[in-house]
Amino acid sequence: MFRTALRNVLAHKGRLLMTMLAVMLGTAFVAGTLVFTDTMGKALRSQNSKSYADIAVTVSDGSAVSRGYDHGGNGDTANAPTLTEDTRKKLAALPGVADARGVVSGFAGIADKKGALIGNGFSTTGTNYVPGADGTDPRYPLVEGRGPKEAGEIALDTRTAGKGGFKPGDTVRVAVNGPVMELKLTGTLHTNDPRVMSGGSLAAFDTATAQQLYLSPGRYAELDVKAKPGTDDTALLAAVKQTVPQGDNIDARTGRELAAKQDEMIARGTKILNTFLMGFAGIALFVGIFIIANTFTMLVAQRTKELALLRAVGATRRQITRSVKVEAVLVGLTASVAGLLAGVGIAVGLKALVNGPMDANLPDGPLVVAPATVLVAIAVGVLVTLVAAWLPARRASRIAPVAAMSATEQPATQKSLVVRNTIGLLFTLAGAGALAAGASGKEVKLVGLGAGALLIGVFVLTPLLSRPLISLLAPVLRAVYGTPGKLAQENAVRNPRRTAATASALTIGVTLITSLTVMGASVNQAVDKAAATDLKADYTVAMQNFSMLSPELAGQIAKAPGVSAVSGERSVPVTVGQGEDDEYLVAVDAAAIGQLATVKVKEGSADALKQGKLLVSSARSEHAGYQVGSVLAVTYPDGTKGSLTVGGIMEADTALAGVVAPEAVVGPHAKPGSGLNKIMVKGVNGPTEELKQALRDATGGNPLISVKGDKDIKAESRRSVTDMLNMMYGLLGMSVVIAVLGVVNTMAMSVFERRREIGMLRAIGLDRLGIRRMVRLESLLIALFGGLVGVGLGILVAWAGVRTVADSFKDITTVVPPLQVACYLLAAAAIGLLAALWPAHRAAKLDILDSIKSQ
């Protein structure tokens, strides 16, 4: 039986080609994901180990790090112990210490020659350059020029300098936490800082300048201790802890501990990426199952006489089943090996994509093809093929030795159809119920389970649905194409199971793409509506790195030409009552806020802020029990006690949220140096380019400060949604390609199966064009059927998904973009026509007499 199975594979290798391609593509996706994430993880771990290679112990000042990255100065650090130059010298003098390096760090925005920020705002890094005896800093090897030595000088990483077109000697505009500085570029550096390599930037100052910018003279955020050869880092850590100041903000750890912690973070990150990509690989393999099952079903049907003869000469049902399974193993094994090789190529392509257009600049390193990857890829390919071939193998074993000798294919029994339809109906009802329950309860997991069950139920019911849906198009086909159209319609519904299996592969891709599109359109509309109805300000000024704006900036902006109203917004934490509860007050300008934001009050007075009272959002009122007239006994950040009265409850659909207070009342009690979250601006003539430029000028052209209008916010939101959708579409593309292969394979094998029928049609007068048209229209019907079912399921799943995010997006509704949905149906039709080109050509070329004589 093994020789029989091997002979059958070799005899039908042409008909199995598309199946092998489907398995190969799915396996390639799995192997490519594993190779890429293993390669990336090893490269990042290798880079991480180099970062801590010369660090035995690190001492960090949590308050200094916080202050360096939050220019608003949040956090009371006045009485906290600090790391100073004296501490550094003490550590350097310890036995076994070769050197102790002081580190200062924070944000530093670099402007290109047009004034725009280079890199993403939250990874714009500033640090100090610490030259050794040779004048260079070993942590930041020089590429060109020299390091900074005094105030007014700066060095940049090579990528940032390249993006800005800077060379040593040029003047660079830099923003930290004060006015924009113009500094001389002394050199370019190489760094493996992950923040820089993920799209940020690095600016290096001399130590004194960095301390002045981020902390205070003589103070460090971190001290890195380098040990002499042979020194035990655990013993050194104990000595360091005895030497440094004691406090909750001072933390000392070995370099090995920090490296291990970073390795854990890298492992978690690569695991998340691996899981994400594997999800799409699973979709591709799931689509492949339909194609494999369809192929083996058709092969079994075409070999009915052969299998019956084997039964007649003594082969048992188990042997017949085993022979089909052996064929599946051979197909899966061959395709999996090819998929493994293709997966290595996919990993190379992903790495080039990430380092190229995505500009992630992953560290260099060899491709990692682990033994586990080889085993998983081959096992997955073989297992998927075996699972898909299980039902066809069972059907093959049920062929009766005598009854099947005169039949080419056993029709499905009434009992099997009833059982199938009952199972499908149960899955469909359960999935629809879970989907509805998840949508009403805003439970994402329940929606996911419901969507999965609904898809399975519809797939099982697809043969039942195919006949009535395809019949809807029959009048059009007959009217336009005559006899070929009628024959195509009858062929498409002749074997509903085969049609369903072919269409279902395409349905999966269309369902997912449609649901993503509908959800993206719904989110975009919700964001647009919120921006249009809630915010009346023409522009919003904020830091791109999410730190605080200087409080004085609001006054500077108010003096800019064309400005009619300005209000800063900042959070002021207070303690309510006897210290049981904390509340964050949103402080705004009471006189100007009505011109800048919609304030809808359902209880109390809309002028509450002008009266020195609070406005509370309806959500916060329900949660905390605040009512109009409620008096809050508060303790301010400066220790002052006072009382605030609730003057109004705002409606849910307002631009303001939480507890809103007048700046004039709570601002004087804010922590010294606390900054603004954002500044809202209204122009005399509305949003104009002149006003936008005036606001940029008022901020000193600081590249870290963004000035965004309504159109900018909408465009940014749409761009982020579009980028995400494009990435998802790209990953789903593999499943669509596999679905196309399935249509090609089904049509090609169908042509082979119906050679005698095609010969008879030719003999009674149907020409080659009619044959080609019949095959193409049949493929078109199957593809359209799959597309229609996919669009319907996609819209339903998207509706449930939209309901789960209703709390995050106010007034969100399900939006079905008709043009895009129509394009998906047209794409499905195009796929059907293209997939039928080769089978139709092959059918038209069949010899009439040879076809009629075939059995």
XYZ file of N, CA, C and O in Angstrom, residues 603-730:
512
model
N -26.810 69.811 34.653
C -27.265 70.269 35.959
C -26.360 71.397 36.413
O -25.162 71.389 36.151
N -26.924 72.375 37.122
C -26.126 73.474 37.630
C -25.924 74.573 36.611
O -26.699 74.731 35.665
N -24.830 75.330 36.768
C -24.571 76.514 35.951
C -23.384 76.301 35.029
O -22.342 75.771 35.440
N -23.541 76.764 33.776
C -22.429 76.694 32.821
C -21.342 77.701 33.181
O -20.215 77.600 32.695
N -21.683 78.699 34.027
C -20.708 79.713 34.449
C -20.052 79.347 35.773
O -19.500 80.222 36.454
N -20.117 78.072 36.149
C -19.577 77.660 37.448
C -18.094 78.015 37.585
O -17.655 78.474 38.648
N -17.328 77.820 36.515
C -15.893 78.105 36.592
C -15.644 79.587 36.852
O -14.754 79.958 37.631
N -16.425 80.434 36.208
C -16.259 81.877 36.417
C -16.629 82.274 37.847
O -16.175 83.300 38.350
N -17.467 81.464 38.480
C -17.865 81.716 39.862
C -16.896 81.081 40.861
O -17.137 81.097 42.075
N -15.812 80.512 40.358
C -14.832 79.888 41.235
C -15.213 78.493 41.690
O -14.634 77.963 42.642
N -16.163 77.869 40.993
C -16.625 76.535 41.372
C -16.136 75.482 40.371
O -15.502 75.801 39.371
N -16.478 74.234 40.651
C -16.028 73.108 39.823
C -17.099 72.687 38.828
O -18.303 72.818 39.088
N -16.646 72.163 37.690
C -17.503 71.456 36.748
C -17.063 69.996 36.743
O -15.862 69.705 36.633
N -18.032 69.082 36.847
C -17.705 67.661 36.935
C -18.390 66.926 35.784
O -19.569 67.164 35.503
N -17.643 66.047 35.102
C -18.242 65.258 34.024
C -19.250 64.282 34.613
O -19.148 63.874 35.775
N -20.219 63.906 33.798
C -21.272 63.009 34.289
C -20.696 61.664 34.722
O -21.145 61.079 35.715
N -19.675 61.163 34.001
C -19.075 59.876 34.369
C -18.399 59.961 35.733
O -18.540 59.068 36.573
N -17.672 61.066 35.974
C -16.995 61.228 37.263
C -18.002 61.452 38.390
O -17.816 60.983 39.513
N -19.104 62.148 38.063
C -20.146 62.395 39.053
C -20.773 61.090 39.511
O -20.983 60.869 40.712
N -21.059 60.195 38.552
C -21.662 58.913 38.906
C -20.705 58.050 39.717
O -21.108 57.358 40.655
N -19.415 58.102 39.363
C -18.434 57.251 40.041
C -18.141 57.731 41.459
O -18.070 56.934 42.405
N -17.978 59.060 41.636
C -17.584 59.603 42.938
C -18.761 60.100 43.765
O -18.595 60.443 44.939
N -19.943 60.176 43.153
C -21.112 60.640 43.891
C -21.186 62.148 44.047
O -21.899 62.641 44.936
N -20.467 62.892 43.192
C -20.522 64.348 43.276
C -21.863 64.848 42.733
O -22.363 64.348 41.726
N -22.425 65.867 43.387
C -23.651 66.510 42.943
C -23.480 68.018 42.998
O -22.536 68.530 43.619
N -24.383 68.721 42.313
C -24.335 70.179 42.364
C -24.512 70.618 43.817
O -25.455 70.194 44.499
N -23.581 71.436 44.274
C -23.617 71.893 45.664
C -22.706 71.110 46.581
O -22.473 71.525 47.735
N -22.168 69.955 46.130
C -21.245 69.172 46.961
C -20.001 70.008 47.261
O -19.463 70.687 46.380
N -19.552 69.949 48.501
C -18.366 70.694 48.920
C -17.237 69.698 49.165
O -17.396 68.741 49.936
N -16.101 69.932 48.501
C -14.938 69.053 48.633
C -13.899 69.741 49.507
O -13.404 70.826 49.165
N -13.576 69.131 50.631
C -12.484 69.619 51.469
C -11.183 69.042 50.913
O -11.004 67.825 50.895
N -10.316 69.900 50.409
C -9.135 69.423 49.687
C -7.853 69.911 50.344
O -7.837 70.951 51.026
N -6.808 69.131 50.129
C -5.449 69.538 50.500
C -4.644 69.637 49.217
O -4.516 68.654 48.478
N -4.122 70.843 48.932
C -3.403 71.106 47.686
C -1.970 70.564 47.755
O -1.461 70.248 48.846
N -1.299 70.473 46.595
C 0.084 69.972 46.580
C 1.044 70.763 47.452
O 2.036 70.209 47.935
N 0.781 72.065 47.665
C 1.683 72.861 48.498
C 1.352 72.754 49.986
O 1.932 73.459 50.821
N 0.395 71.864 50.322
C 0.026 71.662 51.714
C -1.106 72.519 52.200
O -1.617 72.314 53.307
N -1.524 73.493 51.409
C -2.625 74.365 51.787
C -3.938 73.597 51.763
O -4.170 72.779 50.872
N -4.802 73.885 52.741
C -6.125 73.265 52.776
C -7.168 74.254 52.299
O -7.022 75.465 52.473
N -8.220 73.774 51.685
C -9.273 74.637 51.186
C -10.517 73.834 50.881
O -10.574 72.613 51.121
N -11.526 74.494 50.367
C -12.773 73.816 50.003
C -13.208 74.275 48.625
O -13.043 75.448 48.263
N -13.758 73.359 47.856
C -14.229 73.642 46.501
C -15.662 73.132 46.370
O -15.994 72.057 46.884
N -16.485 73.899 45.678
C -17.897 73.549 45.526
C -18.187 73.131 44.092
O -17.710 73.772 43.142
N -18.959 72.060 43.931
C -19.374 71.609 42.608
C -20.492 72.533 42.126
O -21.541 72.643 42.756
N -20.248 73.204 40.983
C -21.222 74.158 40.458
C -22.003 73.640 39.275
O -22.988 74.265 38.861
N -21.580 72.516 38.679
C -22.291 71.998 37.521
C -21.845 70.599 37.157
O -20.692 70.212 37.403
N -22.783 69.833 36.587
C -22.486 68.486 36.079
C -22.578 68.548 34.560
O -23.614 68.922 34.004
N -21.490 68.178 33.878
C -21.442 68.264 32.419
C -22.026 67.020 31.777
O -21.986 65.928 32.340
N -22.552 67.200 30.572
C -23.060 66.076 29.806
C -21.907 65.198 29.343
O -20.747 65.600 29.380
N -22.261 64.013 28.885
C -21.214 63.054 28.490
C -20.463 63.504 27.254
O -19.266 63.275 27.122
N -21.160 64.135 26.292
C -20.531 64.501 25.029
C -19.953 65.908 25.098
O -20.417 66.833 24.470
N -18.919 66.089 25.901
C -18.252 67.372 26.019
C -16.760 67.175 25.890
O -16.233 66.083 26.121
N -16.069 68.252 25.518
C -14.625 68.158 25.315
C -13.876 68.023 26.628
O -12.759 67.533 26.661
N -14.476 68.469 27.721
C -13.837 68.420 29.025
C -14.269 67.168 29.766
O -15.384 66.675 29.596
N -13.394 66.644 30.593
C -13.688 65.414 31.322
C -13.121 65.503 32.721
O -12.264 66.350 33.019
N -13.585 64.628 33.605
C -13.082 64.607 34.966
C -13.641 65.756 35.780
O -14.795 66.146 35.652
N -12.797 66.323 36.637
C -13.171 67.446 37.492
C -12.414 68.672 37.020
O -11.185 68.728 37.096
N -13.147 69.660 36.508
C -12.539 70.857 35.923
C -12.616 71.998 36.927
O -13.681 72.253 37.517
N -11.487 72.673 37.126
C -11.403 73.753 38.104
C -10.828 75.001 37.449
O -10.083 74.914 36.467
N -11.141 76.190 37.971
C -10.547 77.421 37.437
C -9.075 77.531 37.805
O -8.707 77.312 38.965
N -8.248 77.847 36.841
C -6.806 77.990 37.058
C -6.516 79.039 38.122
O -5.609 78.873 38.944
N -7.283 80.099 38.158
C -7.026 81.175 39.110
C -7.189 80.711 40.551
O -6.565 81.256 41.470
N -8.026 79.691 40.776
C -8.278 79.200 42.134
C -7.253 78.152 42.553
O -6.695 78.210 43.653
N -6.985 77.167 41.688
C -6.122 76.046 42.088
C -4.685 76.200 41.607
O -3.777 75.584 42.169
N -4.461 76.996 40.552
C -3.118 77.146 40.008
C -2.083 77.609 41.010
O -0.963 77.062 41.059
N -2.394 78.618 41.855
C -1.390 79.081 42.828
C -0.958 78.024 43.826
O 0.092 78.164 44.465
N -1.741 76.959 43.984
C -1.401 75.909 44.946
C -0.730 74.707 44.284
O -0.485 73.695 44.956
N -0.484 74.785 42.981
C 0.178 73.678 42.284
C 1.621 73.591 42.724
O 2.204 74.537 43.255
N 2.214 72.443 42.497
C 3.607 72.230 42.880
C 4.502 73.165 42.079
O 4.304 73.325 40.863
N 5.478 73.796 42.683
C 6.364 74.715 41.949
C 7.007 74.028 40.748
O 7.521 72.911 40.856
N 6.944 74.691 39.619
C 7.551 74.150 38.399
C 6.686 73.182 37.639
O 7.084 72.695 36.578
N 5.480 72.874 38.162
C 4.608 71.947 37.432
C 4.172 72.586 36.121
O 3.864 73.782 36.061
N 4.143 71.788 35.071
C 3.878 72.330 33.747
C 2.461 72.110 33.281
O 1.606 71.591 34.010
N 2.223 72.504 32.031
C 0.913 72.381 31.414
C 0.873 71.141 30.528
O 1.849 70.820 29.847
N -0.267 70.462 30.521
C -0.436 69.321 29.622
C -0.529 69.794 28.174
O 0.040 69.190 27.272
N -1.285 70.853 27.962
C -1.449 71.416 26.629
C -1.967 72.833 26.739
O -2.384 73.278 27.820
N -1.961 73.540 25.618
C -2.488 74.896 25.541
C -3.444 74.954 24.359
O -3.083 74.572 23.244
N -4.675 75.412 24.610
C -5.677 75.552 23.545
C -5.716 77.004 23.080
O -5.677 77.927 23.905
N -5.786 77.184 21.754
C -5.694 78.523 21.175
C -6.829 78.753 20.182
O -7.128 77.891 19.346
N -7.453 79.915 20.270
C -8.477 80.354 19.315
C -7.961 81.567 18.570
O -7.409 82.490 19.174
N -8.124 81.580 17.236
C -7.637 82.679 16.425
C -8.731 83.667 16.075
O -9.915 83.318 16.027
N -8.335 84.886 15.814
C -9.283 85.927 15.424
C -9.976 85.556 14.126
O -11.195 85.719 13.967
N -9.204 85.020 13.165
C -9.737 84.670 11.848
C -9.826 83.163 11.642
O -9.812 82.677 10.508
N -9.886 82.414 12.729
C -9.965 80.969 12.613
C -8.595 80.354 12.325
O -7.552 81.024 12.428
N -8.578 79.067 11.970
C -7.297 78.400 11.704
C -6.682 78.855 10.382
O -7.250 78.625 9.315
N -5.566 79.511 10.440
C -4.858 79.968 9.243
C -3.390 79.587 9.367
O -2.876 79.365 10.473
N -2.716 79.538 8.247
C -1.292 79.223 8.257
C -0.506 80.320 8.959
O 0.518 80.065 9.588
N -0.995 81.576 8.838
C -0.324 82.696 9.506
C -0.380 82.514 11.030
O 0.619 82.736 11.725
N -1.564 82.110 11.542
C -1.690 81.893 12.985
C -0.817 80.723 13.429
O -0.156 80.794 14.477
N -0.803 79.667 12.647
C 0.013 78.495 12.990
C 1.489 78.861 13.072
O 2.201 78.451 13.997
N 1.953 79.648 12.120
C 3.355 80.070 12.132
C 3.625 81.007 13.305
O 4.689 80.939 13.934
N 2.647 81.862 13.638
C 2.816 82.766 14.774
C 2.952 81.978 16.079
O 3.735 82.347 16.960
N 2.189 80.872 16.192
C 2.294 80.032 17.385
C 3.650 79.330 17.435
O 4.238 79.186 18.515
N 4.144 78.893 16.289
C 5.480 78.279 16.263
C 6.531 79.293 16.689
O 7.457 78.975 17.440
N 6.383 80.509 16.188
C 7.345 81.552 16.550
C 7.274 81.862 18.043
O 8.303 82.103 18.697
N 6.047 81.846 18.600
C 5.879 82.141 20.023
C 6.532 81.078 20.900
O 6.927 81.355 22.042
N 6.633 79.852 20.394
C 7.295 78.780 21.151
C 8.797 78.744 20.888
O 9.478 77.837 21.366
N 9.288 79.713 20.115
C 10.712 79.751 19.821
C 11.146 78.733 18.785
O 12.328 78.409 18.695
N 10.195 78.210 18.022
C 10.546 77.209 17.018
C 11.035 75.916 17.628
O 11.803 75.172 17.011
N 10.591 75.623 18.855
C 11.020 74.410 19.563
C 10.527 73.177 18.811
O 9.317 72.965 18.681
N 11.425 72.322 18.327
C 10.986 71.145 17.545
C 10.229 70.116 18.378
O 9.520 69.275 17.837
N 10.383 70.171 19.725
C 9.664 69.236 20.579
C 8.212 69.642 20.805
O 7.413 68.851 21.291
N 7.879 70.898 20.451
C 6.523 71.392 20.666
C 5.747 71.284 19.361
O 6.177 71.783 18.323
N 4.593 70.635 19.417
C 3.752 70.488 18.233
C 2.617 71.503 18.272
O 2.074 71.797 19.343
N 2.266 72.017 17.118
C 1.121 72.916 16.964
C 0.175 72.229 15.984
O 0.460 72.146 14.790
N -0.938 71.723 16.506
C -1.840 70.919 15.672
C -3.241 71.521 15.650
O -3.778 71.903 16.696
N -3.790 71.582 14.442
C -5.161 72.004 14.274
C -6.072 70.811 14.109
O -5.642 69.652 14.156
N -7.339 71.106 13.890
C -8.334 70.055 13.722
C -7.960 69.120 12.576
O -8.030 67.896 12.702
N -7.529 69.689 11.449
C -7.158 68.874 10.291
C -5.938 68.017 10.596
O -5.854 66.860 10.169
N -4.977 68.573 11.345
C -3.767 67.813 11.689
C -4.108 66.616 12.564
O -3.591 65.506 12.361
N -5.001 66.843 13.553
C -5.369 65.762 14.464
C -6.106 64.662 13.713
O -5.852 63.464 13.901
N -7.032 65.069 12.826
C -7.765 64.078 12.037
C -6.821 63.302 11.124
O -6.903 62.075 11.016
N -5.916 64.039 10.439
C -4.991 63.386 9.509
C -4.076 62.417 10.248
O -3.787 61.318 9.763
N -3.621 62.811 11.441
C -2.731 61.960 12.227
C -3.461 60.695 12.662
O -2.913 59.591 12.605
N -4.713 60.876 13.100
C -5.503 59.718 13.515
C -5.749 58.786 12.333
O -5.587 57.563 12.443
N -6.145 59.363 11.201
C -6.410 58.539 10.024
C -5.140 57.836 9.553
O -5.177 56.693 9.116
N -4.002 58.528 9.645
C -2.752 57.924 9.193
C -2.388 56.721 10.052
O -1.957 55.683 9.544
N -2.588 56.845 11.376
C -2.250 55.725 12.253
C -3.171 54.535 11.980
O -2.716 53.387 11.951
N -4.468 54.807 11.766
C -5.412 53.720 11.460
C -5.081 53.100 10.116
O -5.071 51.867 9.963
N -4.780 53.955 9.119
C -4.461 53.454 7.779
C -3.190 52.618 7.781
O -3.129 51.563 7.139
N -2.172 53.074 8.512
C -0.915 52.314 8.589
C -1.156 50.937 9.201
O -0.619 49.928 8.727
N -1.974 50.907 10.250
C -2.272 49.620 10.893
C -3.031 48.701 9.935
O -2.709 47.514 9.818
N -4.023 49.262 9.233
C -4.810 48.458 8.295
C -3.938 47.933 7.163
O -4.063 46.775 6.757
N -3.060 48.781 6.640
C -2.187 48.349 5.542
C -1.298 47.189 5.971
O -1.061 46.246 5.203
N -0.794 47.264 7.206
C 0.036 46.174 7.711
C -0.785 44.884 7.814
O -0.330 43.806 7.422
N -2.014 45.006 8.322
C -2.870 43.822 8.461
C -3.245 43.265 7.094
O -3.274 42.043 6.901
N -3.526 44.150 6.142
C -3.845 43.688 4.794
C -2.672 42.907 4.204
O -2.855 41.875 3.551
N -1.463 43.430 4.422
C -0.282 42.754 3.900
C -0.125 41.358 4.474
O 0.204 40.402 3.760
